[in-house]
Coordinates of C-alpha atoms and ligand atoms in Angstrom, one line a residue:
Chain A
M27 CA -17.0 30.3 18.0
A28 CA -18.1 27.1 16.7
V29 CA -17.4 23.3 17.1
L30 CA -16.5 21.7 14.0
S31 CA -16.7 17.9 13.4
F32 CA -14.9 16.0 10.7
V33 CA -17.3 13.7 9.0
E34 CA -16.2 11.0 6.5
V35 CA -18.4 9.3 3.9
S36 CA -18.0 5.8 2.5
E37 CA -19.7 4.1 -0.5
G38 CA -22.2 7.1 -0.4
K39 CA -23.0 6.7 3.2
I40 CA -22.0 8.7 6.3
K41 CA -19.9 6.4 8.4
K42 CA -21.6 5.4 11.7
A43 CA -18.2 6.6 13.5
S44 CA -18.8 10.1 11.9
V45 CA -22.3 10.3 12.9
E46 CA -21.1 9.7 16.6
A47 CA -18.3 12.4 16.1
A48 CA -20.9 14.8 14.6
Y49 CA -23.4 14.2 17.6
Y50 CA -20.6 14.6 20.1
G51 CA -19.6 17.8 18.2
S52 CA -23.2 19.2 18.6
K53 CA -23.6 18.1 22.3
T54 CA -20.2 20.1 22.9
A55 CA -21.4 23.0 20.9
E56 CA -24.8 22.9 23.0
A57 CA -22.9 22.9 26.1
L58 CA -20.7 25.9 24.9
G59 CA -23.8 27.9 23.5
T60 CA -22.3 27.6 20.0
D61 CA -22.8 26.3 16.7
S62 CA -22.3 22.8 15.5
V63 CA -20.6 22.9 11.9
A64 CA -19.3 19.7 10.2
V65 CA -16.6 19.4 7.5
V66 CA -16.5 16.8 4.6
L67 CA -13.9 16.3 2.3
G68 CA -14.2 14.7 -1.1
E69 CA -17.2 14.1 -3.6
A70 CA -20.6 13.2 -1.7
N71 CA -24.2 13.4 -2.0
A72 CA -25.5 16.9 -0.7
E73 CA -28.8 15.1 0.5
E74 CA -26.9 12.7 2.4
L75 CA -24.8 15.4 4.2
A76 CA -27.8 17.3 4.9
T77 CA -29.1 14.3 7.2
L78 CA -26.3 15.6 9.6
G79 CA -28.9 17.8 10.8
Q80 CA -30.7 15.2 12.7
V81 CA -27.8 14.9 15.0
G82 CA -27.8 18.6 15.5
V83 CA -25.2 19.9 12.8
K84 CA -26.3 23.3 11.6
K85 CA -24.0 23.6 8.6
V86 CA -21.9 21.3 6.6
L87 CA -18.7 22.6 4.9
H88 CA -18.4 20.4 1.7
A89 CA -15.0 20.6 -0.1
A90 CA -16.1 18.4 -3.2
D91 CA -12.6 18.2 -4.8
A92 CA -12.3 14.7 -6.2
K93 CA -8.7 14.8 -5.3
L94 CA -9.9 14.6 -1.6
N95 CA -12.0 11.3 -2.4
H96 CA -8.9 9.4 -0.9
F97 CA -7.5 10.0 2.5
D98 CA -4.1 11.6 2.5
S99 CA -3.3 12.8 6.1
R100 CA -1.2 15.9 5.1
A101 CA -3.6 17.2 2.8
Y102 CA -6.6 16.4 4.9
T103 CA -5.0 18.3 7.8
K104 CA -4.6 21.4 5.8
A105 CA -8.0 21.2 4.7
V106 CA -9.7 20.5 8.0
A107 CA -7.5 23.2 9.5
A108 CA -8.7 25.8 7.0
A109 CA -12.3 24.5 7.7
A110 CA -11.8 25.2 11.5
D111 CA -10.5 28.8 10.7
A112 CA -13.6 29.5 8.1
A113 CA -16.0 28.2 10.8
G114 CA -14.2 30.1 13.7
A115 CA -14.0 26.8 15.6
D116 CA -12.4 26.3 19.0
V117 CA -13.1 22.6 19.3
V118 CA -12.5 20.1 16.5
V119 CA -14.1 16.6 17.1
L120 CA -13.1 13.6 15.2
S121 CA -13.8 9.7 15.3
F122 CA -11.1 7.7 16.7
N123 CA -11.4 5.3 13.8
N124 CA -8.6 4.4 11.2
N125 CA -8.3 7.8 9.4
G126 CA -9.2 9.9 12.6
K127 CA -6.5 8.3 14.6
L128 CA -3.9 9.9 12.3
L129 CA -5.8 13.0 11.2
A130 CA -6.3 14.3 14.9
P131 CA -2.6 14.5 16.2
R132 CA -1.6 16.2 12.9
L133 CA -4.5 18.8 13.3
S134 CA -3.5 19.1 17.0
V135 CA 0.0 20.2 15.9
K136 CA -1.1 22.4 13.3
L137 CA -3.8 24.1 15.2
K138 CA -1.7 24.2 18.4
A139 CA -4.4 22.5 20.1
G140 CA -4.2 20.2 23.1
Y141 CA -5.6 16.8 21.9
V142 CA -7.4 14.0 23.9
P143 CA -7.6 10.6 21.8
G144 CA -10.5 8.4 22.1
A145 CA -12.9 10.2 24.5
V146 CA -15.6 8.0 26.1
E147 CA -17.8 10.8 27.5
L148 CA -18.7 14.4 26.6
P149 CA -16.3 17.1 27.7
Q150 CA -16.7 19.1 30.9
F151 CA -16.0 22.5 30.6
N152 CA -14.5 24.7 33.2
G153 CA -13.9 28.2 32.1
G154 CA -11.4 28.0 29.2
S155 CA -10.2 24.4 30.3
A156 CA -11.9 21.2 29.2
S157 CA -11.8 17.8 31.0
V158 CA -12.2 14.6 29.0
K159 CA -12.2 11.1 30.0
K160 CA -10.7 8.3 28.1
N161 CA -9.8 4.7 28.6
V162 CA -6.1 3.9 29.5
F163 CA -4.3 0.8 30.1
S164 CA -6.1 -1.2 27.4
G165 CA -9.3 -0.8 29.1
K166 CA -8.3 -1.7 32.6
A167 CA -8.6 2.0 34.0
S168 CA -9.7 5.5 32.9
A169 CA -8.1 8.7 32.8
T170 CA -9.4 12.4 32.7
F171 CA -7.4 14.5 30.7
T172 CA -7.4 18.4 31.1
V173 CA -6.8 20.5 28.0
A174 CA -6.1 24.2 28.8
T175 CA -5.1 25.3 25.4
G176 CA -7.4 28.0 23.4
K177 CA -8.0 25.3 20.9
K178 CA -9.0 21.9 21.6
V179 CA -9.1 18.7 19.4
I180 CA -11.0 15.6 20.7
S181 CA -11.6 12.2 19.1
V182 CA -14.4 9.9 20.1
N183 CA -14.2 6.4 20.8
P184 CA -16.4 4.6 18.4
N185 CA -19.5 3.1 20.0
S186 CA -19.0 5.1 23.1
L187 CA -22.3 7.1 22.8
S188 CA -25.5 6.5 21.0
P189 CA -26.7 9.6 19.0
V190 CA -30.2 10.7 19.4
R191 CA -31.6 11.7 16.0
G192 CA -34.1 14.5 15.8
G193 CA -35.7 16.1 12.6
G194 CA -33.4 18.7 11.5
S195 CA -31.7 19.2 8.1
A196 CA -28.2 20.7 7.8
T197 CA -27.3 23.5 5.3
V198 CA -24.6 22.3 2.8
E199 CA -22.1 24.9 1.7
T200 CA -19.4 24.5 -0.9
F201 CA -15.9 25.0 0.8
N202 CA -12.7 25.5 -1.2
A203 CA -9.9 24.1 0.9
A204 CA -7.4 25.9 -1.1
L205 CA -5.1 23.1 -1.7
T206 CA -2.5 22.7 -4.4
D207 CA -0.9 19.6 -6.0
A208 CA 2.1 19.8 -3.7
D209 CA -0.3 19.1 -0.6
F210 CA -0.8 15.5 -1.7
N211 CA 1.5 12.8 -1.2
V212 CA -0.5 9.7 -1.2
V213 CA -1.2 7.6 -4.4
V214 CA -3.6 5.0 -4.1
K215 CA -3.0 2.0 -5.9
G216 CA -5.7 -0.2 -5.0
V217 CA -8.4 -1.1 -2.4
D218 CA -9.2 -4.6 -1.1
K219 CA -12.5 -4.6 0.8
V220 CA -15.3 -7.0 1.4
V221 CA -18.2 -5.2 0.3
G222 CA -21.5 -5.6 2.1
E223 CA -19.8 -6.8 5.2
I224 CA -20.2 -4.8 8.3
P225 CA -16.8 -3.4 9.5
L226 CA -15.8 -5.0 12.7
T227 CA -15.0 -1.8 14.6
E228 CA -18.5 -0.3 13.7
A229 CA -20.6 -3.5 14.5
E230 CA -23.1 -3.5 17.3
L231 CA -23.1 -7.0 17.6
V232 CA -20.0 -9.4 17.4
V233 CA -19.7 -13.2 17.6
S234 CA -16.1 -14.2 18.2
G235 CA -14.6 -17.7 18.1
G236 CA -11.3 -19.0 19.8
R237 CA -8.9 -22.0 19.7
G238 CA -12.0 -23.9 21.5
L239 CA -13.7 -24.5 18.1
K240 CA -11.0 -26.8 17.2
G241 CA -10.6 -25.9 13.5
P242 CA -11.8 -23.6 10.8
E243 CA -14.2 -26.4 9.5
N244 CA -16.3 -25.7 12.4
W245 CA -16.8 -22.0 12.0
H246 CA -20.3 -22.2 11.0
L247 CA -21.0 -22.4 14.9
V248 CA -19.9 -18.6 14.8
T249 CA -20.8 -17.5 11.3
D250 CA -24.6 -19.1 11.3
L251 CA -25.4 -17.0 14.3
A252 CA -23.6 -14.0 13.2
K253 CA -25.5 -14.1 10.1
E254 CA -28.8 -14.4 11.9
L255 CA -28.1 -11.7 14.1
G256 CA -26.6 -9.4 11.5
A257 CA -23.5 -9.2 13.6
A258 CA -19.8 -9.1 12.4
T259 CA -17.4 -12.1 13.2
A260 CA -14.1 -11.8 15.2
C261 CA -11.5 -14.3 16.6
S262 CA -8.6 -14.7 19.2
R263 CA -5.1 -14.0 18.2
A264 CA -4.2 -17.8 18.5
V265 CA -6.9 -18.3 15.9
A266 CA -5.6 -15.7 13.3
D267 CA -2.1 -16.8 14.1
V268 CA -2.6 -20.4 12.7
D269 CA -4.9 -18.8 9.8
W270 CA -8.1 -20.4 10.8
R271 CA -9.3 -17.0 10.1
P272 CA -8.1 -13.8 8.5
H273 CA -5.9 -11.3 10.5
H274 CA -8.4 -8.6 10.2
E275 CA -10.7 -10.5 12.4
H276 CA -8.3 -10.4 15.3
V277 CA -9.3 -8.6 18.3
G278 CA -7.2 -7.8 21.5
Q279 CA -4.2 -5.9 22.4
T280 CA -2.4 -6.6 19.4
G281 CA -5.5 -6.5 17.0
L282 CA -8.6 -4.5 16.9
T283 CA -10.3 -2.8 19.8
V284 CA -14.2 -3.3 19.5
R285 CA -16.9 -1.9 21.7
P286 CA -20.1 -3.5 20.4
N287 CA -23.4 -3.7 22.4
L288 CA -23.1 -7.4 22.5
Y289 CA -19.8 -9.5 22.3
I290 CA -20.5 -13.3 22.3
A291 CA -17.2 -15.2 22.8
V292 CA -17.2 -18.9 22.1
G293 CA -14.4 -21.1 23.2
I294 CA -12.1 -18.3 24.0
S295 CA -10.3 -18.4 27.2
G296 CA -10.2 -14.6 28.0
A297 CA -6.4 -13.9 28.2
I298 CA -5.8 -10.5 29.6
Q299 CA -4.6 -9.5 26.1
H300 CA -7.6 -10.5 24.3
L301 CA -9.8 -8.8 27.1
A302 CA -7.9 -5.6 26.4
G303 CA -9.7 -5.6 23.1
V304 CA -13.2 -6.3 24.0
N305 CA -13.7 -5.2 27.8
G306 CA -15.5 -2.0 26.4
S307 CA -18.2 -4.0 25.1
K308 CA -21.6 -3.3 26.7
V309 CA -22.6 -7.0 27.3
I310 CA -20.4 -9.9 27.2
V311 CA -21.7 -13.7 26.8
V312 CA -19.2 -16.3 27.3
V313 CA -19.6 -19.9 26.1
N314 CA -16.8 -22.2 27.4
T315 CA -16.4 -25.8 28.7
D316 CA -14.0 -24.6 31.5
P317 CA -15.8 -23.0 34.4
E318 CA -12.5 -21.6 35.5
A319 CA -11.9 -20.0 32.1
P320 CA -10.7 -16.3 32.9
F321 CA -13.4 -14.7 30.4
F322 CA -16.2 -15.6 32.9
K323 CA -14.8 -12.9 35.3
A324 CA -15.4 -10.3 32.6
A325 CA -18.8 -11.7 31.2
D326 CA -22.3 -10.6 32.0
Y327 CA -23.9 -14.0 31.0
G328 CA -22.2 -17.4 30.6
I329 CA -22.8 -21.0 29.6
V330 CA -20.4 -23.5 30.8
G331 CA -21.0 -26.1 28.0
D332 CA -19.5 -27.4 24.7
A333 CA -19.8 -24.9 21.9
F334 CA -20.5 -27.8 19.6
E335 CA -23.8 -28.7 21.7
V336 CA -24.4 -25.1 22.9
M337 CA -24.1 -22.8 19.8
P338 CA -26.6 -24.8 17.6
K339 CA -29.1 -24.4 20.4
V340 CA -28.4 -20.7 20.6
L341 CA -29.0 -20.4 17.0
E342 CA -32.3 -22.2 17.1
E343 CA -33.4 -20.4 20.2
Y344 CA -32.7 -17.1 18.5
R345 CA -34.3 -18.3 15.4
K346 CA -37.5 -19.0 17.4
F347 CA -37.2 -15.5 19.2
K348 CA -37.0 -13.6 15.9
A349 CA -40.0 -15.5 14.4
A350 CA -42.0 -14.5 17.6
H351 CA -40.8 -10.7 17.3
Chain B
M2 CA 18.7 4.7 4.1
K3 CA 18.6 6.2 7.3
I4 CA 15.8 5.2 9.7
L5 CA 14.5 6.3 13.0
V6 CA 12.5 4.3 15.3
P7 CA 11.0 6.0 18.3
I8 CA 10.5 3.5 21.1
A9 CA 8.3 3.9 24.4
K10 CA 8.5 2.3 27.7
V11 CA 5.3 0.9 29.0
P12 CA 4.0 -1.3 31.7
D13 CA 3.9 -5.2 30.8
T14 CA 0.4 -6.1 29.8
T15 CA -0.1 -8.4 32.7
S16 CA 0.7 -5.6 35.2
K17 CA -1.7 -5.0 37.9
I18 CA -2.8 -1.2 37.4
G19 CA -3.1 1.1 40.4
F20 CA -2.8 4.6 41.2
T21 CA -1.6 6.8 44.2
D22 CA -1.6 10.4 45.4
G23 CA -5.4 10.5 45.4
N24 CA -5.5 8.7 42.1
T25 CA -3.4 11.3 40.3
K26 CA -0.4 9.2 39.7
F27 CA 0.1 5.8 38.2
S28 CA 1.8 3.5 40.7
T29 CA 4.9 1.7 39.5
D30 CA 5.0 -0.4 42.6
G31 CA 5.8 -4.0 41.3
V32 CA 5.2 -3.0 37.7
T33 CA 7.7 -4.5 35.1
F34 CA 8.2 -2.2 32.1
I35 CA 8.9 -3.4 28.5
M36 CA 9.4 -1.7 25.2
N37 CA 6.1 -1.0 23.6
P38 CA 5.0 -4.2 21.7
T39 CA 4.1 -2.5 18.2
D40 CA 7.4 -0.2 18.4
E41 CA 9.4 -3.5 19.2
W42 CA 7.8 -6.3 17.2
Y43 CA 6.8 -4.3 14.0
A44 CA 8.5 -0.8 13.8
L45 CA 11.9 -2.0 14.9
V46 CA 11.9 -5.1 13.3
R47 CA 10.9 -3.9 9.9
A48 CA 13.4 -1.0 10.0
C49 CA 16.2 -3.5 10.8
E50 CA 15.0 -5.7 7.8
L51 CA 14.9 -2.7 5.4
K52 CA 18.5 -1.9 6.6
E53 CA 20.1 -5.4 6.4
K54 CA 18.6 -5.5 2.7
Q55 CA 19.3 -2.3 1.4
G56 CA 22.1 -0.9 3.7
G57 CA 22.1 2.1 5.8
E58 CA 21.4 2.8 9.5
V59 CA 18.6 2.5 12.2
V60 CA 18.6 5.0 15.1
V61 CA 16.3 4.3 18.0
I62 CA 15.1 7.5 20.2
H63 CA 13.6 7.3 23.6
V64 CA 12.3 10.1 25.6
G65 CA 12.4 9.4 29.3
G66 CA 14.7 8.8 32.2
A67 CA 17.7 6.7 32.8
D68 CA 16.0 3.7 33.9
A69 CA 15.0 3.0 30.1
E70 CA 18.5 1.8 29.6
Q71 CA 17.5 -1.7 29.5
I72 CA 14.8 -1.2 27.0
I73 CA 17.2 1.0 24.7
R74 CA 19.8 -1.8 25.0
K75 CA 17.3 -4.5 23.8
A76 CA 16.5 -2.5 20.9
L77 CA 20.2 -2.4 20.1
A78 CA 20.4 -6.1 20.6
I79 CA 17.6 -6.6 18.1
G80 CA 19.5 -4.7 15.5
A81 CA 19.6 -0.9 15.8
D82 CA 22.8 0.7 15.3
R83 CA 22.7 3.4 17.8
A84 CA 20.5 5.2 20.3
V85 CA 19.4 8.7 21.4
R86 CA 17.8 9.2 24.9
V87 CA 16.1 12.6 25.4
D88 CA 16.5 12.9 29.3
A89 CA 13.0 14.1 30.1
D90 CA 9.8 12.9 31.7
P91 CA 7.5 12.0 28.9
T92 CA 4.2 13.0 30.1
D93 CA 2.5 14.7 27.1
A94 CA 2.5 13.4 23.5
Y95 CA 3.1 16.6 22.0
F96 CA 6.2 17.2 24.2
V97 CA 7.5 13.9 23.4
A98 CA 6.6 14.3 19.5
A99 CA 8.5 17.6 19.8
Q100 CA 11.7 15.9 21.1
I101 CA 11.7 13.5 18.4
A102 CA 11.2 16.1 15.5
E103 CA 13.9 18.2 16.9
H104 CA 16.3 15.3 16.8
A105 CA 14.9 14.1 13.3
K106 CA 15.5 17.7 11.8
S107 CA 19.2 17.4 12.6
E108 CA 19.8 14.2 10.9
N109 CA 18.0 14.0 7.8
Y110 CA 16.1 10.6 8.1
D111 CA 14.5 8.8 5.0
L112 CA 12.1 7.2 7.1
I113 CA 10.6 7.2 10.7
I114 CA 8.6 4.3 11.8
T115 CA 6.7 4.3 15.1
G116 CA 4.4 1.7 16.4
K117 CA 0.7 2.3 16.2
E118 CA -0.1 3.1 19.7
T119 CA 1.3 2.7 23.1
I120 CA -0.4 0.0 25.4
D121 CA -0.5 2.4 28.4
Y122 CA -2.3 5.6 27.1
N123 CA -3.4 4.0 23.8
S124 CA -3.3 7.3 22.2
F125 CA -2.0 7.0 18.9
Q126 CA -0.5 10.4 18.8
V127 CA 3.2 10.6 18.3
G128 CA 3.6 9.3 14.8
G129 CA 1.1 11.9 13.5
M130 CA 2.5 14.7 15.5
V131 CA 6.1 14.2 14.4
A132 CA 4.8 14.0 10.8
E133 CA 3.1 17.5 11.3
L134 CA 5.8 18.9 12.9
L135 CA 8.3 18.0 10.1
D136 CA 5.6 18.8 7.5
L137 CA 6.0 15.1 6.0
P138 CA 3.7 12.6 4.6
C139 CA 2.4 10.0 7.2
V140 CA 0.4 6.6 6.8
A141 CA -0.7 4.8 9.5
L142 CA -2.0 1.3 10.7
V143 CA 0.5 0.0 8.1
Q144 CA 0.7 -3.8 7.5
K145 CA 3.2 -4.0 4.7
L146 CA 6.1 -2.0 3.7
E147 CA 8.6 -2.1 0.9
I148 CA 11.0 0.6 -0.4
E149 CA 12.1 0.8 -3.9
N150 CA 14.0 3.9 -5.6
G151 CA 12.8 6.1 -2.8
V152 CA 9.2 5.2 -3.2
A153 CA 7.3 3.4 -0.3
T154 CA 4.7 0.9 -1.0
M155 CA 2.2 0.2 1.8
K156 CA -0.8 -1.7 2.6
R157 CA -2.6 0.1 5.3
E158 CA -5.8 -0.9 7.1
I159 CA -9.0 0.7 6.4
E160 CA -12.4 0.0 7.9
G161 CA -13.5 -3.4 6.5
G162 CA -10.3 -4.0 4.3
T163 CA -6.9 -2.8 3.2
E164 CA -5.7 0.0 0.8
T165 CA -2.5 -0.2 -1.0
V166 CA -0.7 3.3 -1.6
E167 CA 2.7 4.5 -2.7
V168 CA 4.3 7.6 -1.1
K169 CA 7.7 9.3 -2.0
L170 CA 10.4 9.4 1.0
P171 CA 10.9 11.0 3.4
L172 CA 7.8 9.7 5.3
V173 CA 6.4 8.8 8.6
V174 CA 4.9 5.3 8.9
C175 CA 2.8 4.0 12.0
A176 CA 3.3 0.2 12.1
Q177 CA 1.0 -2.4 13.2
K178 CA 0.8 -6.4 13.2
E179 CA 1.7 -8.4 10.1
L180 CA 4.5 -5.7 9.1
A181 CA 7.1 -8.0 10.6
E182 CA 7.6 -11.1 12.7
A183 CA 9.0 -10.3 16.3
R184 CA 12.6 -11.0 16.9
I185 CA 14.4 -12.5 20.1
P186 CA 17.8 -11.2 20.4
N187 CA 20.5 -13.6 20.0
M188 CA 23.5 -13.7 22.1
K189 CA 25.7 -12.0 19.6
G190 CA 23.1 -9.1 19.3
I191 CA 23.1 -8.9 23.1
M192 CA 26.9 -8.8 23.4
G193 CA 27.1 -6.3 20.7
A194 CA 24.4 -4.0 22.0
R195 CA 26.7 -3.2 24.9
S196 CA 29.3 -1.3 22.9
K197 CA 26.9 0.5 20.6
P198 CA 26.5 4.3 21.1
L199 CA 23.9 5.8 23.3
A200 CA 23.6 9.4 23.3
V201 CA 22.0 11.1 26.2
V202 CA 20.6 14.7 25.2
A203 CA 18.6 17.3 27.1
A204 CA 15.2 18.2 26.2
N205 CA 14.3 21.4 24.3
G206 CA 11.5 23.6 25.9
A207 CA 8.6 22.3 24.1
E208 CA 5.3 22.9 25.9
K209 CA 2.9 20.3 27.3
L210 CA -0.5 20.6 25.9
T211 CA -2.5 18.1 28.1
A212 CA -2.2 16.7 31.6
V213 CA -3.9 13.8 33.3
S214 CA -5.9 15.2 36.5
T215 CA -7.4 11.7 37.7
Y216 CA -7.3 8.3 37.1
S217 CA -10.1 5.6 38.0
L218 CA -10.5 1.9 38.1
P219 CA -13.6 0.3 37.0
E220 CA -16.3 0.4 39.4
K221 CA -16.2 -3.1 40.5
A222 CA -15.8 -6.6 38.7
K223 CA -18.7 -7.8 36.8
E224 CA -21.0 -10.6 38.4
V225 CA -21.5 -13.2 35.8
K226 CA -25.0 -14.6 35.5
L227 CA -24.7 -18.3 34.6
I228 CA -27.2 -19.9 32.4
D229 CA -27.7 -23.6 32.2
K230 CA -26.6 -25.2 29.0
D231 CA -29.9 -27.0 28.5
N232 CA -31.8 -23.9 28.9
V233 CA -30.5 -21.7 26.2
A234 CA -33.9 -19.9 25.8
E235 CA -33.3 -18.2 29.0
L236 CA -30.2 -16.5 27.6
I237 CA -32.0 -15.1 24.5
R238 CA -34.7 -13.9 26.9
L239 CA -32.0 -12.2 29.1
L240 CA -30.4 -10.6 26.3
H241 CA -33.7 -9.2 25.0
E242 CA -35.5 -8.2 28.1
E243 CA -32.7 -7.6 30.7
A244 CA -29.7 -6.5 28.6
K245 CA -31.7 -5.0 25.7
V246 CA -29.2 -5.8 23.2
I247 CA -31.2 -7.9 20.8
Ligands
FAD415 C1 2.1 -9.6 24.2 C2 0.9 -10.5 23.8 C3 -0.1 -10.0 23.1 C4 -1.2 -10.7 22.8 N1 -2.3 -10.1 22.1 C5 -3.5 -10.7 21.8 C6 -4.6 -10.4 21.2 O1 -4.6 -9.1 20.7 N2 -5.6 -11.0 21.0 C7 -6.0 -12.3 21.6 O2 -6.8 -12.9 21.6 N3 -4.7 -12.7 22.1 C8 -3.6 -12.2 22.3 N4 -2.6 -12.6 23.0 C9 -2.6 -14.0 23.2 C10 -3.4 -14.5 24.5 O3 -2.5 -14.4 25.5 C11 -4.0 -15.9 24.4 O4 -3.0 -16.9 24.1 C12 -5.1 -16.1 23.1 O5 -6.1 -15.1 23.2 C13 -5.6 -17.3 23.5 O6 -6.6 -17.5 22.4 P1 -7.8 -18.6 22.6 O7 -8.5 -18.1 23.7 O8 -8.6 -18.7 21.4 O9 -7.2 -20.0 23.1 P2 -6.8 -20.9 24.3 O10 -6.3 -20.1 25.3 O11 -6.4 -22.0 24.0 O12 -8.4 -21.0 24.7 C14 -9.4 -21.9 24.3 C15 -10.6 -21.9 25.1 O13 -11.7 -22.5 24.5 C16 -12.2 -23.4 25.5 N5 -12.8 -24.7 24.9 C17 -12.2 -25.9 24.4 N6 -12.9 -26.7 23.9 C18 -14.2 -26.1 24.0 C19 -15.5 -26.4 23.4 N7 -15.8 -27.5 22.9 N8 -16.5 -25.6 23.7 C20 -16.4 -24.5 24.3 N9 -15.1 -23.9 24.7 C21 -14.0 -24.8 24.5 C22 -11.1 -23.7 26.6 O14 -11.6 -24.2 27.8 C23 -10.3 -22.4 26.5 O15 -10.8 -21.7 27.4 C24 -1.4 -12.1 23.2 C25 -0.4 -12.6 24.0 C26 1.0 -11.9 24.2 C27 1.9 -12.6 25.1

C-alpha cells in the first residue's frame, strides 16, 4: 500500500501547487499508516526532486523521458497509472491546477477509482471509505463526498493548506513508464508565458482592480502596490471585457478562481459572479467609494473612500512598514 | 464534421443556495435552472460556428430528467441540429460520463466539446472521463480552436500563460472563456428548435463511484472591520498583527 502524489516541475522548480499535493499525499499516507511516494514525468533535476522529502515524501519515481516534458493527458494518464501500479498505491493525489484538472478525471476512469476534485481538507477514513470536503456552488457552500471504491483519486484545491516543511530528503528512483509513440497525441507549437511573474492561481497575495479605476491609465494604483508587496494582479470581468487588462487576469465565475492569503479589491463592486472566484481568499480588503457596495459584506477589512486618494496612501504606509520590519 | 456537445443543467448563479433532509439534499425551492454557462457560451457556440463554416452536424446530449427540456430546446435554438437526453438522475460524474461515452461510441464523432466545469459542483470531470472512456486525446481550458484537414489547433491556458498545441481528430476539448462569443437565440432559431429531433434514451447500468454525504453553508457572514480613509496605517497594522498576512 502507498499514497502516490503527482508532482509537476516548471522552469526547474517544483510547482507550489504540487508541493501542496505532495504534502497532502504524505498526510494521507500518515493517516493510513503507509508510505508517501511521488511521481514526476519529464526531465528534472534530481536534487530538486529530493526536496520533496521535506514534505514527507519517501520516494520519487522519476520518468525522465524528454517526450514527457510537455503535458499530454492521454500519455500522462498511462504513465501515472503505471506508477500507481508500481508503487502499489490505493490513493492518488494531484493538484486541482490546470493539468491536474484534466489528468485526475482520466486517472479516475483508468484506475476505476472514485474521484473527488478540489479537496479543501484532508480526507477522513472510515474503514475502506473516505470522506473528502470540497467547495460547491462557486464557493457558496461545501459538500462532503464519500468514496467507497478500493482505489481513490483526490485533487487538492490550490492554496487550501499550508505545507509544513521538515528536514527529510526523498530517494529518487528512475521509473520507466513504458510508453510508446502511439501514446502521445499532442504536438506543442509554442508557449506564451510571462516569465518571472507569479501565476495568479499560485499567488499568496493579490491586488485586483475594477471599473472604479476609470481606465487602464490608472492601473499604477494597483500595480505599484502589487510590486511592493510581491503580489500578483487581477481584475474584474468588466475590466477584462473592455481590454483595460489582459483576459488572463480576470477572476470570478467565468474566469480564474483564486484563494490567496490576501485579496485586495480596489473599485470592484463585488457582484456575486466576481465573489465566486475570490471568496476562498483568507483575508479580503475592499476599497470602494460606495459604502453599500456588496463587496463589503464579503470583506474582512474595508475602507470607504476614493481609490485615487486611498491607494497612494496604502502604498506609502506599506513602504514605511516594510522599512521598519 | 460531426460534433457532440454535452450540456449540463445548473442553478442560476444568483440562486440562493440551501439544503434539506438534514443537509443531505440540495433544495431546489425557488431555484431557476439554466444551461451551464461554459457549455452554452463557449462549447456549444464554437461547435455551431465550426459546423456553419465547414459543414456537418452538432448534436447536444444531456443526462437528466424531463425538466431539462427547456434547456435542450435553447441549445437547439442556438444552433444544434438534434438532441439526445439520457433519462437518468445525474448524481455522479463517472455515471454521466459513461452515458455520454456510450452514446458517442455509436455515432463516430470527430469532436466532443464540453464546457470547462459546471457552476454547481465545480468539478471539471466529465470531459476528461469521456476522453478516457473512449481512449481519445483531450485538451482542456481551451481558448482558441481551429480545425483544418482533420487537425485541431488549440490555445490552452497554462499557469501564467498559454500553450499552442496541435492534435489530430477525433478529440475531446474542454472549453473556456474566449473560445467564442455567447449567442442569444433569435426568433427563427427558437421557432426552428421546436421541430428539431430530441431522442430520449434509457441509461446504461454504469456504477456511481462517489456520493455526497452532507452539505454545509459557511459558518456565518463575515463582519467587516471598517478603517477610516485617513488612517490607512491602521490597515497595514491590522494586516500584519491581526490577520498576519503581511
Ligand atoms: C453569468 C455571468 C458571469 C459573470 N462572471 C464574472 C466573473 O467571472 N468575474 C467578474 O468579475 N464578473 C463577472 N460577471 C460580471 C459581474 O456581474 C459584474 O458586472 C462585474 O464583476 C462588475 O465589475 P466591476 O466591479 O469592476 O464594475 P462595477 O460593477 O461597475 O463596479 C465598480 C465599483 O467601483 C466603485 N468605484 C467607483 N469609483 C471608485 C473610486 N474612485 N474609488 C473606489 N471605488 C470606486 C463603485 O462604487 C463600484 O462598486 C459575470 C456576469 C454574469 C451575468
